[in-house]
Coordinates of C-alpha atoms in Angstrom, one line a residue:
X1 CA 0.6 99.2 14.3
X2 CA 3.0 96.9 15.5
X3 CA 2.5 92.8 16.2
X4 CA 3.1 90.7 19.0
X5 CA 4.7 87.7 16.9
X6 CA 5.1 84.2 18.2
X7 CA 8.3 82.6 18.9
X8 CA 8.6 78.4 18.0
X9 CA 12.3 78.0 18.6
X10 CA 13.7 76.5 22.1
X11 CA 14.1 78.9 24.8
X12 CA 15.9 78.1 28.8
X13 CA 13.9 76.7 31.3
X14 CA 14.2 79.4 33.5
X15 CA 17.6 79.2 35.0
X16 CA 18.5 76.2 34.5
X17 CA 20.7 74.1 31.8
X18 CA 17.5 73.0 30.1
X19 CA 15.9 73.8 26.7
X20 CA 12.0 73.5 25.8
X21 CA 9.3 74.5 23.6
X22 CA 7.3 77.2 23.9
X23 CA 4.4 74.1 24.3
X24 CA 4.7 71.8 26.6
X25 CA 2.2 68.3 26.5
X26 CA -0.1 67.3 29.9
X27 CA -0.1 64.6 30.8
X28 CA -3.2 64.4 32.9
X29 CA -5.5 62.5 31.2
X30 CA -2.3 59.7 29.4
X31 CA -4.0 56.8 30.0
X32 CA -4.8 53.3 28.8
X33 CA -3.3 49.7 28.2
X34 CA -1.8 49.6 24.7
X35 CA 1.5 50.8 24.9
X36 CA 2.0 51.9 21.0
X37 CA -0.8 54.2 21.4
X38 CA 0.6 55.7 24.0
X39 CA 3.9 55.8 22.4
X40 CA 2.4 57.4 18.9
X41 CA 1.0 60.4 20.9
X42 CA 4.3 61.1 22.6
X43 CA 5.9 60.8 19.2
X44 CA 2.7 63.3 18.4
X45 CA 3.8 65.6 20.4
X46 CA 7.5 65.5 19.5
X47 CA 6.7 66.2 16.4
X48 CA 4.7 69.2 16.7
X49 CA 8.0 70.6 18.4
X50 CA 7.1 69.7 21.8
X51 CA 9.9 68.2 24.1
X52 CA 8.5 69.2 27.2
X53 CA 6.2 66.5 28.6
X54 CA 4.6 67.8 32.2
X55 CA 3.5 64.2 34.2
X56 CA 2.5 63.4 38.3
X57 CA 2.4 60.9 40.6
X58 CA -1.4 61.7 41.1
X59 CA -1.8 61.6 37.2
X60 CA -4.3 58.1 37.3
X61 CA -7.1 58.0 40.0
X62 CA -9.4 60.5 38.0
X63 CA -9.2 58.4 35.2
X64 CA -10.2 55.5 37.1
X65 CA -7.1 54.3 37.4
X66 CA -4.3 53.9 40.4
X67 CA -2.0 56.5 41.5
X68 CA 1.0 56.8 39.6
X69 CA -0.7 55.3 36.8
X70 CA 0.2 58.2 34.0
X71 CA 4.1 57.9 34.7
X72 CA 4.1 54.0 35.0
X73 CA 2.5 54.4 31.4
X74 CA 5.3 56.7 30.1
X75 CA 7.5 54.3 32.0
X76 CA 6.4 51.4 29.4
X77 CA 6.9 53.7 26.9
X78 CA 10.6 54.2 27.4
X79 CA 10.9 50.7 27.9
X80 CA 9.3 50.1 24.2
X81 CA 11.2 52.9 22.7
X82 CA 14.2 54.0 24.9
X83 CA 15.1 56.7 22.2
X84 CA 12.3 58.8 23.3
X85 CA 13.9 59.7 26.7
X86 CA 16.6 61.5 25.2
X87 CA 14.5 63.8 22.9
X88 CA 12.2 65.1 26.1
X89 CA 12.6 67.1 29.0
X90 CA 10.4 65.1 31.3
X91 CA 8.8 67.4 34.6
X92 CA 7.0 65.8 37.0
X93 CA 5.3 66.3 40.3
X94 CA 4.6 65.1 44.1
X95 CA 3.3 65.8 47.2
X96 CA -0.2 65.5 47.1
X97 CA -0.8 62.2 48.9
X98 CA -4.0 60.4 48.5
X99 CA -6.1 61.1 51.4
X100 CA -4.0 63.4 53.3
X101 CA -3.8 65.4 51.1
X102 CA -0.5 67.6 51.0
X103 CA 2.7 66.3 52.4
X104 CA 6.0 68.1 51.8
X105 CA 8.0 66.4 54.6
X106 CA 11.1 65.4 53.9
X107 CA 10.5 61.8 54.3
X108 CA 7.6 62.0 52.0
X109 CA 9.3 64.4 49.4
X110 CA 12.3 61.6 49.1
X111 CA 10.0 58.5 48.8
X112 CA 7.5 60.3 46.1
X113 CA 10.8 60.9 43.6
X114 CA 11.8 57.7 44.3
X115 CA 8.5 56.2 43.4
X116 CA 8.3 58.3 40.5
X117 CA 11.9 57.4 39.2
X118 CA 11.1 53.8 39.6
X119 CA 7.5 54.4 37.9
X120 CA 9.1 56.2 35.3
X121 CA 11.8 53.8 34.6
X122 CA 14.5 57.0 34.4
X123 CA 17.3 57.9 36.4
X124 CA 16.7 61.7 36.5
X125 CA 13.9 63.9 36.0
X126 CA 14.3 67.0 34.8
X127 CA 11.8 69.6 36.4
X128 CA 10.8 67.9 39.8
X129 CA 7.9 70.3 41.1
X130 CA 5.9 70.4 44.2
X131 CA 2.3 70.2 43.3
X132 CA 0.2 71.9 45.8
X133 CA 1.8 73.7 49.2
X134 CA 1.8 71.9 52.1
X135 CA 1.0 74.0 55.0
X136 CA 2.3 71.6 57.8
X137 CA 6.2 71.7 56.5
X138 CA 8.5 74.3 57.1
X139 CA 9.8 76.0 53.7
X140 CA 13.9 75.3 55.1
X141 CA 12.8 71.7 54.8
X142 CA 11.3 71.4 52.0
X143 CA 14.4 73.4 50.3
X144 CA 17.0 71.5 52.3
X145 CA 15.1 67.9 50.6
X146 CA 14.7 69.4 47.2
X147 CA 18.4 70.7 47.2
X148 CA 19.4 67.4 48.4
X149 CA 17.7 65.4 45.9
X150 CA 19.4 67.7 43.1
X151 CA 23.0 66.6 44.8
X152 CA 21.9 62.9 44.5
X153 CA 21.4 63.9 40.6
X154 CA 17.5 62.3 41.2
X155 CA 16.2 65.8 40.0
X156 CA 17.8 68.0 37.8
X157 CA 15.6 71.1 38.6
X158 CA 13.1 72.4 40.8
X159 CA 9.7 74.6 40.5
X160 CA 6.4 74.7 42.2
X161 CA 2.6 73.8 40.9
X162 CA -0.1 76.4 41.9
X163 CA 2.0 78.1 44.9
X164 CA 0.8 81.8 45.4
X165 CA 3.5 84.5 45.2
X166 CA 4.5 84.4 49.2
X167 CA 5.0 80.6 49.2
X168 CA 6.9 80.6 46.2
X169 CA 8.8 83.6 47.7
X170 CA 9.6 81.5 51.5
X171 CA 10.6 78.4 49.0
X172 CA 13.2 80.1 47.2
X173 CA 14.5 82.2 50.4
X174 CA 15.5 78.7 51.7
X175 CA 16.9 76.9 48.2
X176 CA 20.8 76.9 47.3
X177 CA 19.7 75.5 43.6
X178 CA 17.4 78.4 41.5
X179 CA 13.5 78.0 41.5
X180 CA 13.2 77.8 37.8
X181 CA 9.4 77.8 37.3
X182 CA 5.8 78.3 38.5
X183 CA 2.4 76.4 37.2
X184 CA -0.5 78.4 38.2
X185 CA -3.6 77.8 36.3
X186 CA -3.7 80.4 33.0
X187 CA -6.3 81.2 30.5
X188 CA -8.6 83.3 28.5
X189 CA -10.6 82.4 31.2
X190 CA -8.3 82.0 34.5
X191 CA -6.9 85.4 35.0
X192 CA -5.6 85.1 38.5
X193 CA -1.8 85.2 37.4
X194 CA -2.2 88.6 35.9
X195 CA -3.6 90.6 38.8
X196 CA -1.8 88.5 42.1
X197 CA 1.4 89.2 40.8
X198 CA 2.3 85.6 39.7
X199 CA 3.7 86.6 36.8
X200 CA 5.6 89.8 37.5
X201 CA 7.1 87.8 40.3
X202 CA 8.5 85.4 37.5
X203 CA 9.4 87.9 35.4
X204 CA 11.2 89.6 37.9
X205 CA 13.3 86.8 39.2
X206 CA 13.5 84.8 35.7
X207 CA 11.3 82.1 36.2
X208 CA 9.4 80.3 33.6
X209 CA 5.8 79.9 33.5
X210 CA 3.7 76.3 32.6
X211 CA 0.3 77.5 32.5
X212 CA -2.0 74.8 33.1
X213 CA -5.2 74.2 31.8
X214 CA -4.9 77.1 29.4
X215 CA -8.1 75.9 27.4
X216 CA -9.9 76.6 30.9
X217 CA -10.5 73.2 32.2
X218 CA -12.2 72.5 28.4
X219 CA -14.7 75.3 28.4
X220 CA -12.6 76.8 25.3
X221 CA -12.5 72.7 23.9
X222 CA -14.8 70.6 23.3
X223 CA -16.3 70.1 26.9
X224 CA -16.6 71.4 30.2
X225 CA -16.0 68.6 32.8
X226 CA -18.5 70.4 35.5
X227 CA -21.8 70.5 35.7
X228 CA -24.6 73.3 37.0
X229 CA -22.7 76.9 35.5
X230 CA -24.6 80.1 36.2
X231 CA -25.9 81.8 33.0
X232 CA -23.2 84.4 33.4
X233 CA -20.5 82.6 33.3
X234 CA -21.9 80.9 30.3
X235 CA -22.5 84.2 28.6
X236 CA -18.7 84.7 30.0
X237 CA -17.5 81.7 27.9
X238 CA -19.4 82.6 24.7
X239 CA -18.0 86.2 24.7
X240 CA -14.6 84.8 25.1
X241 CA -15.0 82.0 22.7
X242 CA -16.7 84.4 19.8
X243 CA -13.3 86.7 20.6
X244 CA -11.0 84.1 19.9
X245 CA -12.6 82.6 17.0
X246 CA -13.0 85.7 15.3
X247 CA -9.1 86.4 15.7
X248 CA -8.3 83.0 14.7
X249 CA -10.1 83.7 11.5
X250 CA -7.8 86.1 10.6
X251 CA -4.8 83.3 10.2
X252 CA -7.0 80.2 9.4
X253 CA -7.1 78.6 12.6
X254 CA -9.3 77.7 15.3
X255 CA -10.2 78.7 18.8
X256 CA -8.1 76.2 20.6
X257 CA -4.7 77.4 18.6
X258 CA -5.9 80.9 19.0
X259 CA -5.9 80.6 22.7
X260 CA -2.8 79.3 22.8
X261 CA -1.4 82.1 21.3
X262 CA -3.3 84.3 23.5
X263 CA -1.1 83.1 26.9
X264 CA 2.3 82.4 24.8
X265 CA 2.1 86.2 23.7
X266 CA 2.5 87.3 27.4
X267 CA 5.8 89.0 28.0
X268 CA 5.8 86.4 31.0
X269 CA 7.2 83.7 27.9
X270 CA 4.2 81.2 29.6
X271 CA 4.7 77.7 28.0
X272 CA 0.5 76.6 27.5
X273 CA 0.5 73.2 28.6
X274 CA -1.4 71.1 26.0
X275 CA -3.9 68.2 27.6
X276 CA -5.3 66.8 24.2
X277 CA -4.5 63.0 24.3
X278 CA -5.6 62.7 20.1
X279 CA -2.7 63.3 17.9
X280 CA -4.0 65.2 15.1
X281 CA -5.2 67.9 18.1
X282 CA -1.8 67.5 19.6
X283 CA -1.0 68.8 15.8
X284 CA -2.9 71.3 15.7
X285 CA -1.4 73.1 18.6
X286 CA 1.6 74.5 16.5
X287 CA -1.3 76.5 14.4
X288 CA -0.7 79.0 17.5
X289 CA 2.5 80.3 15.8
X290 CA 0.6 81.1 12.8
X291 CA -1.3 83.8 15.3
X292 CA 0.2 87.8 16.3
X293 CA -2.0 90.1 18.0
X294 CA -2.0 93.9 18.4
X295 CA -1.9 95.0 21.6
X296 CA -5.6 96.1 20.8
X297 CA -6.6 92.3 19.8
X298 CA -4.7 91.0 22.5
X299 CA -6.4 93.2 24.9
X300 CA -9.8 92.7 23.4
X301 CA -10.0 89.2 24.2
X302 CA -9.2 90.5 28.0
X303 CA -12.1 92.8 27.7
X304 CA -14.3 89.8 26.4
X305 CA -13.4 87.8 29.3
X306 CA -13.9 90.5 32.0
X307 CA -17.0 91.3 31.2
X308 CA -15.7 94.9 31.2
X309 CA -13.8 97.8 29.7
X310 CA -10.5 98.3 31.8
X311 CA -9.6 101.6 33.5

């Protein structure tokens, strides 16, 4: 029976000029004071193989800190160790405003690049992406800013964070430059991309894929941020986690790497966006490419999620 094997080399960002590993590092939680720290897990991460580092503006207040605070922090970094900006192919994202909360005018689309760029400490980034859809702008807008902010060389590409399939759609209608990505939420656990058409959307118009959150929101870590589950859904995670781990065992690694490798083996080519912040974990993220599935494995970890044989 034939395997689904995994793939470590750099692949296109879509269609753009950009190259990036199959794993990219989150920056969600990058936080904190002391600099080389910060520094040693984005040299962590670049050598695992990862050069594609995902950051936000609104990266900060849910770690009790301002907004903007996760760039300003890789902005110090560059500043310690300007060689690092070279190796990486930075994305990051705007338009959630604090308190509004979406704003995709045009006014507000040009001031959050400019605050990132200046938080950043970079002249360019590389992947800008809107984070959430704003319902209030007109999608010609939005494209006319983003395509006008890629002239002004402030961007270099643009995609869109957790956009369904007809937003992403009205967004690219309206853009001169490609729409090289989409970041929906994808795991084990989160299977909304397969059955909305998310991915075969990409797939069909060459867009890559940043799944977020593919350890589902820590449920497949170490953790689960929220409180009060229902029993099924803890049954849910336990059925999933027992899949995983017993598939991992089969290569000598662990549920983490194994889920991974679950979302990278998607014909989609979805880059799992790592949110460990501990180096050795950042690491252990390459063990994913010591995992291949059968389409019967792969599917089997489907069927443990679901709850349910399919059709």
């Amino acid at each position: 029976m034939s395997h689904i094997a995994l793939n470590p080399n750099l692949r296109p960002l879509g269609k753009s000029e950009y190259l990036v590993s199959p794993l990219a590092w989150g920056m969600w939680r990058f936080a904190g004071d002391d600099v080389g720290a910060a520094q040693a897990r984005c040299e962590a991460a670049l050598a695992t193989g990862i050069n594609f580092f995902d950051t936000a503006d609104i990266y900060g207040p849910d770690n009790d800190e301002p907004f903007g605070a996760s760039e300003a922090l890789l902005g110090r970094v560059f500043k310690a160790a300007p060689a690092l900006r070279s190796q990486i192919v930075l994305a990051s994202k705007g338009g959630i405003r604090m308190g509004v909360p979406y704003d995709s005018s045009p006014e507000y689309l040009v001031e959050a690049v400019d605050a990132s760029l200046a938080r950043l400490g970079v002249e360019r980034i590389d992947l800008w992406q809107i984070h959430r859809p704003d319902m209030l702008t007109h999608w010609a807008d939005v494209a006319a800013t983003l395509d006008g902010l890629i002239k002004a060389g402030k961007i270099g590409a643009v995609g869109v964070s957790n956009f369904t399939v007809a937003q992403s759609s009205a967004l690219k209608k309206h853009l001169q430059a490609p729409l090289v990505s989409t970041q929906p939420e994808f795991s084990p656990l989160a299977l909304a991309p397969l059955q909305d058409g998310t991915l075969d959307w990409a797939m069909k118009h060459g867009l890559a894929v940043l799944g977020w959150s593919p350890l589902g929101q820590g449920r497949l870590g170490d953790g689960d941020p929220r409180p009060g589950r229902k029993q099924a859904e803890d049954d849910r995670i336990a059925r999933v986690k027992a899949a995983l781990a017993a598939h991992g065992a089969r290569f000598g690694v662990g549920i983490a790497a194994t889920a991974y490798a679950w979302v990278l083996a998607h014909p989609a080519g979805i880059t799992p966006i790592v949110g460990s912040q501990n180096p050795a974990r950042i690491a252990e993220a390459a063990d994913a490419f010591k995992v291949s599935f059968t389409r019967a494995q792969w599917y089997d970890i489907l069927v443990a999620s679901l709850g349910e044989n399919l059709p």
